[in-house]
Coordinates of C-alpha atoms in Angstrom, one line a residue:
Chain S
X1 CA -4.1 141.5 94.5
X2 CA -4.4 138.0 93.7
X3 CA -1.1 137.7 91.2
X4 CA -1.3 134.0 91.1
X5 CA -4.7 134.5 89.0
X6 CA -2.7 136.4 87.1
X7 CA -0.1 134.3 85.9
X8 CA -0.7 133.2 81.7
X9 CA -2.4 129.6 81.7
X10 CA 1.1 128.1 80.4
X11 CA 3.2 129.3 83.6
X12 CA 0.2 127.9 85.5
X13 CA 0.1 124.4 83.6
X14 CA 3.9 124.2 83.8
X15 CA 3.6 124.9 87.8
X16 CA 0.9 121.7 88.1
X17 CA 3.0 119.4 85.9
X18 CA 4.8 119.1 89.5
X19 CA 1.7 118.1 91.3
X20 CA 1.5 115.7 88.9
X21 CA 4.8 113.7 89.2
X22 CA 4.3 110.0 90.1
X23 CA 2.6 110.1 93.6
X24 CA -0.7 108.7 94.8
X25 CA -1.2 112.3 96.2
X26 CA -1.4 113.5 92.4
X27 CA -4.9 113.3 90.9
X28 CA -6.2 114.8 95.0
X29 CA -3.4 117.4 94.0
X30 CA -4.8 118.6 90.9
X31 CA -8.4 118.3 92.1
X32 CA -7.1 120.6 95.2
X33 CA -5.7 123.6 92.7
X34 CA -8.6 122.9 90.2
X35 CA -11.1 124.3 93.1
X36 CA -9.0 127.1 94.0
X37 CA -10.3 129.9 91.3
X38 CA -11.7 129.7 87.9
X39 CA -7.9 130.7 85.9
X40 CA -6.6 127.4 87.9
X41 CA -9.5 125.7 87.4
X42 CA -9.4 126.1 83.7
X43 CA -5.8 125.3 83.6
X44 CA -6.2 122.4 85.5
X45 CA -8.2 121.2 82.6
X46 CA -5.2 120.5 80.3
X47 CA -4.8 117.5 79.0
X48 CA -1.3 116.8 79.5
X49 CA -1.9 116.8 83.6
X50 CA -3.8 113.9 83.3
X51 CA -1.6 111.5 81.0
X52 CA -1.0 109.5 84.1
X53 CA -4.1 108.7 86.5
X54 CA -3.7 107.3 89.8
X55 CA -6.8 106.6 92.1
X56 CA -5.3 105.3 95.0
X57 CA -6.0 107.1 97.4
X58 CA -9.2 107.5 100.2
X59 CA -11.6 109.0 99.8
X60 CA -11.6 109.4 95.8
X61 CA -10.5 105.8 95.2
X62 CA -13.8 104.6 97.5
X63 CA -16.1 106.6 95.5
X64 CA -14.6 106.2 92.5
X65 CA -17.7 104.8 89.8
X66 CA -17.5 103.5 86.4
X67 CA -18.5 107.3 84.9
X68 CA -16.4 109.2 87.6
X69 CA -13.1 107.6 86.0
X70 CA -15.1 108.0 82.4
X71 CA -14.8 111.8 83.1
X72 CA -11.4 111.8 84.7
X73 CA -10.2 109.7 81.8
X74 CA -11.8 112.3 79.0
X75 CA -9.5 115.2 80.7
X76 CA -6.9 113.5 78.7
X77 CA -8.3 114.1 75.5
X78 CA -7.5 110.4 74.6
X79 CA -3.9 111.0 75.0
X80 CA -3.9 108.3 78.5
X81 CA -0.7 106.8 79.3
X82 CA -0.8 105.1 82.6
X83 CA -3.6 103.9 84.6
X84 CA -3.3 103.2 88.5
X85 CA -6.2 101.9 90.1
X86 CA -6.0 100.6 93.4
X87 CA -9.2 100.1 96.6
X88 CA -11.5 101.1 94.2
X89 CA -14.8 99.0 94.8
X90 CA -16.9 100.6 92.8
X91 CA -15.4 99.8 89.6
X92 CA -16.6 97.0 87.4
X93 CA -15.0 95.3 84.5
X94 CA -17.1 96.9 82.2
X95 CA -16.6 100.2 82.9
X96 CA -12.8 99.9 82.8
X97 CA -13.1 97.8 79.8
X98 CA -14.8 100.8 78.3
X99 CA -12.2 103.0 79.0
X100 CA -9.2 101.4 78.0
X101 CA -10.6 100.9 74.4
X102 CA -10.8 104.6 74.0
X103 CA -6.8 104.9 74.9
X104 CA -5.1 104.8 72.2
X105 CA -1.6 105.8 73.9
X106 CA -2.4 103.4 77.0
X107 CA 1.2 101.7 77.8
X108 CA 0.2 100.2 81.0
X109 CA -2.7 99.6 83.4
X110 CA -2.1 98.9 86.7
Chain T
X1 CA -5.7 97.0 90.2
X2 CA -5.0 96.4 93.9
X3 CA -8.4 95.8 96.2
X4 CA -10.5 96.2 93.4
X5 CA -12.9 93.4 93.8
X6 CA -15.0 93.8 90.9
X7 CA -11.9 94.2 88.3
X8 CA -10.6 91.0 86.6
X9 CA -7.2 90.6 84.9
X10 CA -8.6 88.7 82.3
X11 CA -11.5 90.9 81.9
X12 CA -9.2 93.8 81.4
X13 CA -7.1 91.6 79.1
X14 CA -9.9 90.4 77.2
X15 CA -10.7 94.1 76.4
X16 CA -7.6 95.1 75.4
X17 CA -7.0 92.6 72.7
X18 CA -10.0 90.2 72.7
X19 CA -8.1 87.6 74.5
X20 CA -8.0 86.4 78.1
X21 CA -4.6 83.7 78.6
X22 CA -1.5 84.0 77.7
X23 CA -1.8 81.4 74.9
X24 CA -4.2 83.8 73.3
X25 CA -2.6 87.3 73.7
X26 CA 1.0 85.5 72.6
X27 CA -0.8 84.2 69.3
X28 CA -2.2 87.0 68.4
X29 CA 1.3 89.3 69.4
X30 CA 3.2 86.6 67.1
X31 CA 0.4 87.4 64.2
X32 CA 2.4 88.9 61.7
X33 CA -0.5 90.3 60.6
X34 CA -1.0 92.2 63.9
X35 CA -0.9 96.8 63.4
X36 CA 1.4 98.1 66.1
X37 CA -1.7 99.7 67.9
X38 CA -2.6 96.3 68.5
X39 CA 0.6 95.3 69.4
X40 CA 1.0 97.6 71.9
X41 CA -2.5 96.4 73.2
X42 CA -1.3 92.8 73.4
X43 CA 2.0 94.3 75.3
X44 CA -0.5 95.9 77.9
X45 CA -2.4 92.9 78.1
X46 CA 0.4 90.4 78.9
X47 CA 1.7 93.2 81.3
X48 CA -1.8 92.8 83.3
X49 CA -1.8 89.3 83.2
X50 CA 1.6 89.3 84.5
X51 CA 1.0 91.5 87.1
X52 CA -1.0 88.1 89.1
X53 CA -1.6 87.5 92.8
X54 CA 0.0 83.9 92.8
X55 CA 3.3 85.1 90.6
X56 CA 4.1 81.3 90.0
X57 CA 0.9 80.4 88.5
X58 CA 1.4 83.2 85.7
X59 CA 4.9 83.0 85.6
X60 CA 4.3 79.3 84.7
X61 CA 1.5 80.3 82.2
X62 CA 3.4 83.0 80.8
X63 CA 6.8 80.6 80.0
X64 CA 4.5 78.2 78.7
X65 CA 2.5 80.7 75.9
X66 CA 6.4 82.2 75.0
X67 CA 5.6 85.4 76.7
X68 CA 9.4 86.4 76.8
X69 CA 10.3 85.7 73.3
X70 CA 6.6 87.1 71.7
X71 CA 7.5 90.3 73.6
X72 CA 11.3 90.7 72.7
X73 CA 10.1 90.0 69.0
X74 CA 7.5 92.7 69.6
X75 CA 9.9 94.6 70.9
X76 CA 12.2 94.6 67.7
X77 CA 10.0 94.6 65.0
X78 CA 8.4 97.6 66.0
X79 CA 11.2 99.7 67.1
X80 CA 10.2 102.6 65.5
X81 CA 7.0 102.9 67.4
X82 CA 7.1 104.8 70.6
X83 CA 4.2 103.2 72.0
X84 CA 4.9 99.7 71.2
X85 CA 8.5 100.0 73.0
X86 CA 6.8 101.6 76.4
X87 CA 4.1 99.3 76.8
X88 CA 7.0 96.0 76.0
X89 CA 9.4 97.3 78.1
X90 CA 6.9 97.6 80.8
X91 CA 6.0 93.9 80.1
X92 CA 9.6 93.0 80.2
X93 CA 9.8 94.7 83.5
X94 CA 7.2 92.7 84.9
X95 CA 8.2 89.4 83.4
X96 CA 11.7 90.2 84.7
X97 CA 10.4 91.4 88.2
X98 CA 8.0 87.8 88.5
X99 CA 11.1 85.6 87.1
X100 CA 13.3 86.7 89.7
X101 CA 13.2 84.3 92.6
X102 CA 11.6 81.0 90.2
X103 CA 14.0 80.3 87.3
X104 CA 18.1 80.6 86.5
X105 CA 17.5 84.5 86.0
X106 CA 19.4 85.6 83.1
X107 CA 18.0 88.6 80.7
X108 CA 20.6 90.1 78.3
X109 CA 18.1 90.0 75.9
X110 CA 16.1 92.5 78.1
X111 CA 18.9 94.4 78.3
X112 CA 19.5 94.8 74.8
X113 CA 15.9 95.7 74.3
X114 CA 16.1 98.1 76.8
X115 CA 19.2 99.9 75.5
X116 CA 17.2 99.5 71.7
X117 CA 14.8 101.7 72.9
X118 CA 16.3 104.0 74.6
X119 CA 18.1 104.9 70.9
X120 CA 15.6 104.7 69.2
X121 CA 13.3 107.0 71.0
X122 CA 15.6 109.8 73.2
X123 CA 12.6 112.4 73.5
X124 CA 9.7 110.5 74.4
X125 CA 9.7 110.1 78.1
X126 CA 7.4 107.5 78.6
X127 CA 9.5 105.0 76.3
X128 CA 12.9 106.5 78.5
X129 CA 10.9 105.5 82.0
X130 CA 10.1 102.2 80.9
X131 CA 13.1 101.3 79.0
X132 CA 15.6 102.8 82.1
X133 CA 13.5 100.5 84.7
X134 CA 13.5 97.3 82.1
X135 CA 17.5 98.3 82.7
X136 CA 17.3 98.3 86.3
X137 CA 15.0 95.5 86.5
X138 CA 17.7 93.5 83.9
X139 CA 20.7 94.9 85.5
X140 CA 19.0 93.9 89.2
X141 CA 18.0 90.5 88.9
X142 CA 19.8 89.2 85.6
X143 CA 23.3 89.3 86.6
X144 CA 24.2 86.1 85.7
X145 CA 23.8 86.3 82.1
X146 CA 24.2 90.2 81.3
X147 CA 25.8 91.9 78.1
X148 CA 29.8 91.8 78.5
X149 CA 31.6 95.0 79.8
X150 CA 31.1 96.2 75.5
X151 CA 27.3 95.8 76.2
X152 CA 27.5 97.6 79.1
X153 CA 29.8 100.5 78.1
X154 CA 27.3 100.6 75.3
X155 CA 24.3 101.4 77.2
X156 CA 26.2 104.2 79.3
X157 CA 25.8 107.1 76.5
X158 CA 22.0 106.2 76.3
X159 CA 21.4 106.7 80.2
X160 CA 22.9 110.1 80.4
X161 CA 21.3 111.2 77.5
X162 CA 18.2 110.6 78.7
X163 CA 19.2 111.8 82.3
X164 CA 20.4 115.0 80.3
X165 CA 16.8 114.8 78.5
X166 CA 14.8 114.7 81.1
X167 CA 16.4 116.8 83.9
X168 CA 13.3 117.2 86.6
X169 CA 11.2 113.9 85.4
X170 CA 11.5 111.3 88.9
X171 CA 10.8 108.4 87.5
X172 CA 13.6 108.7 84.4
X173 CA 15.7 110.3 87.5
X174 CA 15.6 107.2 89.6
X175 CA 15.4 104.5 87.0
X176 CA 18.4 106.3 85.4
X177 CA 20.4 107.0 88.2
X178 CA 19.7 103.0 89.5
X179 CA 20.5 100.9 86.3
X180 CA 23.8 103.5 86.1
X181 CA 24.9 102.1 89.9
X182 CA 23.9 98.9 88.7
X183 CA 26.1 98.5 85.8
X184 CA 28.9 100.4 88.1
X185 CA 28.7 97.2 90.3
X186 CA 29.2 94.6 87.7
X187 CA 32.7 96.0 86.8
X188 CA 35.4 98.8 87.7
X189 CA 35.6 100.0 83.6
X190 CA 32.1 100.6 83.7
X191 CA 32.3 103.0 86.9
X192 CA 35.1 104.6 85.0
X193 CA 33.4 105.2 81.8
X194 CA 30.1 106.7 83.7
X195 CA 32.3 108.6 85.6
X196 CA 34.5 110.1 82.7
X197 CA 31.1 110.8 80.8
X198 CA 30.6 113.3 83.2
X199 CA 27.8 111.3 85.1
X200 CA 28.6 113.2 89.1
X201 CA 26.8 116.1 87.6
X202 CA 23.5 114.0 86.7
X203 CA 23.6 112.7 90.2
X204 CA 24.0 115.9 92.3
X205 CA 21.2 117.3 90.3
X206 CA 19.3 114.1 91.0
X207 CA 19.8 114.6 94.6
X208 CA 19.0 118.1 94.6
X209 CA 15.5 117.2 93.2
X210 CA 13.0 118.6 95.2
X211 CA 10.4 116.1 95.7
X212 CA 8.4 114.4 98.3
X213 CA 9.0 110.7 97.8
X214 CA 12.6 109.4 98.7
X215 CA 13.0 106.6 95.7
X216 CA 14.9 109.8 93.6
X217 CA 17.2 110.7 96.4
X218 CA 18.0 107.3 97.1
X219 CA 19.2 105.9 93.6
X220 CA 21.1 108.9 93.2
X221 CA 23.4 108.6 96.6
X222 CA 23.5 104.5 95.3
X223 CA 25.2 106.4 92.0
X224 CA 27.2 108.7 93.9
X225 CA 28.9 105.8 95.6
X226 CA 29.1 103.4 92.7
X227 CA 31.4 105.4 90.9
X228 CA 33.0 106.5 93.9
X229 CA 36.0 104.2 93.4
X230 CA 36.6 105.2 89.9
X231 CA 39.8 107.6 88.8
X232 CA 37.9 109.9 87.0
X233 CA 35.3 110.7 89.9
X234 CA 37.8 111.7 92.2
X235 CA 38.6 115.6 91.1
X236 CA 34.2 115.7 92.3
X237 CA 34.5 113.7 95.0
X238 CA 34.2 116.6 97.3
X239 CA 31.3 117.6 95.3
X240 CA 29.6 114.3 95.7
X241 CA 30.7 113.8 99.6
X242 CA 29.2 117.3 100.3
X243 CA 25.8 117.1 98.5
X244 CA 26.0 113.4 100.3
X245 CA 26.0 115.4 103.5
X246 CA 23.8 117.9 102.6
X247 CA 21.2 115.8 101.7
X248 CA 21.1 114.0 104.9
X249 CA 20.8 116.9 106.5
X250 CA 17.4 117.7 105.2
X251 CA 16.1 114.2 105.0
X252 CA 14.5 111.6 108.0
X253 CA 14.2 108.5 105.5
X254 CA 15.7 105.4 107.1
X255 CA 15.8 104.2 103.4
X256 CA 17.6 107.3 102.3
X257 CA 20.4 107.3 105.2
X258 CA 21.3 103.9 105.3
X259 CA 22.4 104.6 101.5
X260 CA 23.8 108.0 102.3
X261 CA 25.7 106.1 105.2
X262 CA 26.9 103.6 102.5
X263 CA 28.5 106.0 100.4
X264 CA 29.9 108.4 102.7
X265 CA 31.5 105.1 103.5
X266 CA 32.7 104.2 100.6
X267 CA 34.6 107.6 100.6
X268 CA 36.0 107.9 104.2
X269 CA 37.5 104.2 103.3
X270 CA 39.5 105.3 100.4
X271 CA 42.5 106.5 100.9
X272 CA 42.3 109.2 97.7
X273 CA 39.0 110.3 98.9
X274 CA 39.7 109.9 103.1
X275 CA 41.1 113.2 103.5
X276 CA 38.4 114.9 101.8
X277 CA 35.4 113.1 103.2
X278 CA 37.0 114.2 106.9
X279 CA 37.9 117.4 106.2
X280 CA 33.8 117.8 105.2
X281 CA 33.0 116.4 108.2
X282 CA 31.8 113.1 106.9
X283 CA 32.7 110.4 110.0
X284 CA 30.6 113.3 112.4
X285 CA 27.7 113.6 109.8
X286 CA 27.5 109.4 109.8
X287 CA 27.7 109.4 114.0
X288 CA 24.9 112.0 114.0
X289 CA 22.9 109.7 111.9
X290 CA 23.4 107.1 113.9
X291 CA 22.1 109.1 116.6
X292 CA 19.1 109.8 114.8
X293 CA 18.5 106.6 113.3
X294 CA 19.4 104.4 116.6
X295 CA 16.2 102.4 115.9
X296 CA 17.1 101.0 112.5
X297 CA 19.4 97.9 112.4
X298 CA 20.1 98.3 109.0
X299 CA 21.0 102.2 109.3
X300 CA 23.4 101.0 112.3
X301 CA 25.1 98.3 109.8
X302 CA 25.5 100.8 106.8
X303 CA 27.1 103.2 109.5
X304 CA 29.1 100.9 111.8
X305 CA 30.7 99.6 108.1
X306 CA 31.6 103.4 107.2
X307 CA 33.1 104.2 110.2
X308 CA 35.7 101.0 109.8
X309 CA 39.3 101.2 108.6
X310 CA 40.3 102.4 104.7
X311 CA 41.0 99.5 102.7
X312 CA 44.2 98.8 101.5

């Protein structure tokens, strides 16, 4: 039996706050568990994972585009924090620009 | 915004707040006219222009415009605004960080802002990360001209609180644990009132953290040997000595046993903590290190220092 599938969304969400303390592995972390069945998937949706976004790491900060960090950036529901953006090519000033307006709770880009 | 080529500071700033110098983002910070939405924009903006390639250029730049002072005022006349007080502390931190090596560094005024924050918002983690590192960052390179032992003492409460607060948060962990050894450094009554306020207990969970990046680990062994020396420490000096131990065990960092090292050290050469730090087997634990770490010049120092004579 798959118990982890199981477990209530909360127990779940509180179990991926650790994948997301402040690592570059943390945004390929939660995209790892998000792909693992649909329960993760959906808790892996919650906004307060992704208050802190960090693309910094290849391949996802290579191929990162101006709407790929659009859509990782609406997981937060507008409730961003920190944004780490580091070897990412792809991304021009306009794009970001757009983003950060949107923020509201932004404290610091880097 | 490291190796993006296509991502401009000024851009960025100019999106934030519609302004793309210093001159420009100070002005409109000192507009008293300014919400504290767009405060807090103008604090992330200076922030990213802070955060330059040639550090002297913007450093220069930033003096000139009044970054400090627009940002400390910021910082106070919106106090009661969480995010206003996370994104200037994190523009302190910079502006501290890029000051370091070019001017007479001196930043009690950080340090106060620092401490006025972490009152004024205990449960909001994000102003307790940035506030704790503008601390460190203060505490670190501001020696010269920071807050009197009163100032200092002051701040203690604050720091455990928030290490209380926030029990399994790293960053709040490390920042917390760092700007507590810190302030243990400048003076002995400082070590003894972190000590008496029941810090040890902070630390050991601090070091019992599990996590995958060192930075944790290391701040709190820095904290277990800063107040190493002080009175009230000793009846958990055992404690400290054998999580010290304990932790080295498990871990391969250089980083993390050169500061393990340092404070097993500071135990084995006090003679109220000598006996104890033997008995655990703290002088074998440091020449296994050594072993392990023969590579490392500095882990051979921090060893080789440990393994001297107590001091009288």
């Amino acid at each position: 039996m798959d118990y982890a599938s199981t477990l209530p969304r909360e127990v779940l969400v509180k179990i991926f706050s650790g994948l997301a303390s402040p690592n570059p592995e943390r945004l390929r972390n939660l995209c790892a568990v998000a792909s693992v069945c649909p329960s993760w998937r959906e808790a892996a949706k919650e906004s307060c994972l992704w208050h802190y976004l960090t693309v910094g790491e290849a391949p996802l900060n290579v191929r990162l585009t101006g709407p790929r960090l659009r859509n990782l950036v609406a997981r937060s529901h507008n409730t961003l924090t920190e944004l780490w953006l580091a070897g990412c090519p792809l991304v021009i000033d306009t794009a970001l620009a757009r983003v950060v307006q949107q923020q509201p709770c932004l404290v610091r880009v880097m | 915004m490291k190796d993006c080529a296509r991502i401009s500071r000024d851009g960025l700033a100019f999106a934030l707040c519609e302004a793309e110098d210093f001159q420009g983002v100070v002005a409109q910070l000192n507009d008293p006219r300014q919400s504290a939405s767009d405060a807090q924009r103008c604090c992330v903006a200076l922030r990213t222009l802070l955060d330059a390639e040639v550090e002297e250029a913007a450093l220069a730049e930033a003096q000139a415009a009044g970054t400090l002072d627009a940002l400390l005022r910021c910082a106070a006349l919106y106090s009661s605004h969480a995010g206003v007080q996370a994104a200037s502390c994190w523009a302190l931190n910079l502006y501290v960080h890029v000051a370091q090596h070019t001017e007479v560094a001196s930043f009690p005024h950080v340090f106060q802002a620092a401490v006025a924050a972490l009152k004024a918002h205990p449960l909001d983690v994000n102003v307790q990360r940035a506030a704790l590192f503008a601390l460190c960052n203060a505490c670190c390179f501001g020696l010269e001209g920071t807050p009197s032992v009163p100032g200092l003492l002051d701040a203690i409460p604050h720091v455990l609180a928030a290490l209380r607060a926030f029990p399994t948060d790293l960053r709040v962990q490390e920042f917390g644990c760092d700007s507590l050894a810190r302030m243990c450094g400048m003076d002995a009554s400082v070590a003894e009132a972190v000590a008496a306020d029941g810090a040890m207990g902070h630390f050991l969970k601090a070091l019992n953290l599990d996590i995958t990046t060192d930075g944790t680990l290391v701040a709190a062994v820095n904290a277990i040997g800063a107040i190493a020396l002080a009175p009230a420490a000793l009846p958990q000096a055992s404690a400290g000595i054998n999580a010290v131990i304990c932790a080295l065990r498990s871990q391969d960092k250089n980083l993390f046993a050169e500061a393990a090292c340092k404070a097993l050290g500071i135990h084995l050469r006090c003679f109220a903590t000598r006996d104890r730090a033997r008995h655990l087997s703290a002088d074998f634990v440091i020449n296994a290190t050594v072993a392990k770490h023969n590579a490392d010049a500095k882990v051979q120092n921090a060893a080789k220092n440990a393994l001297q004579d107590p001091v009288v």
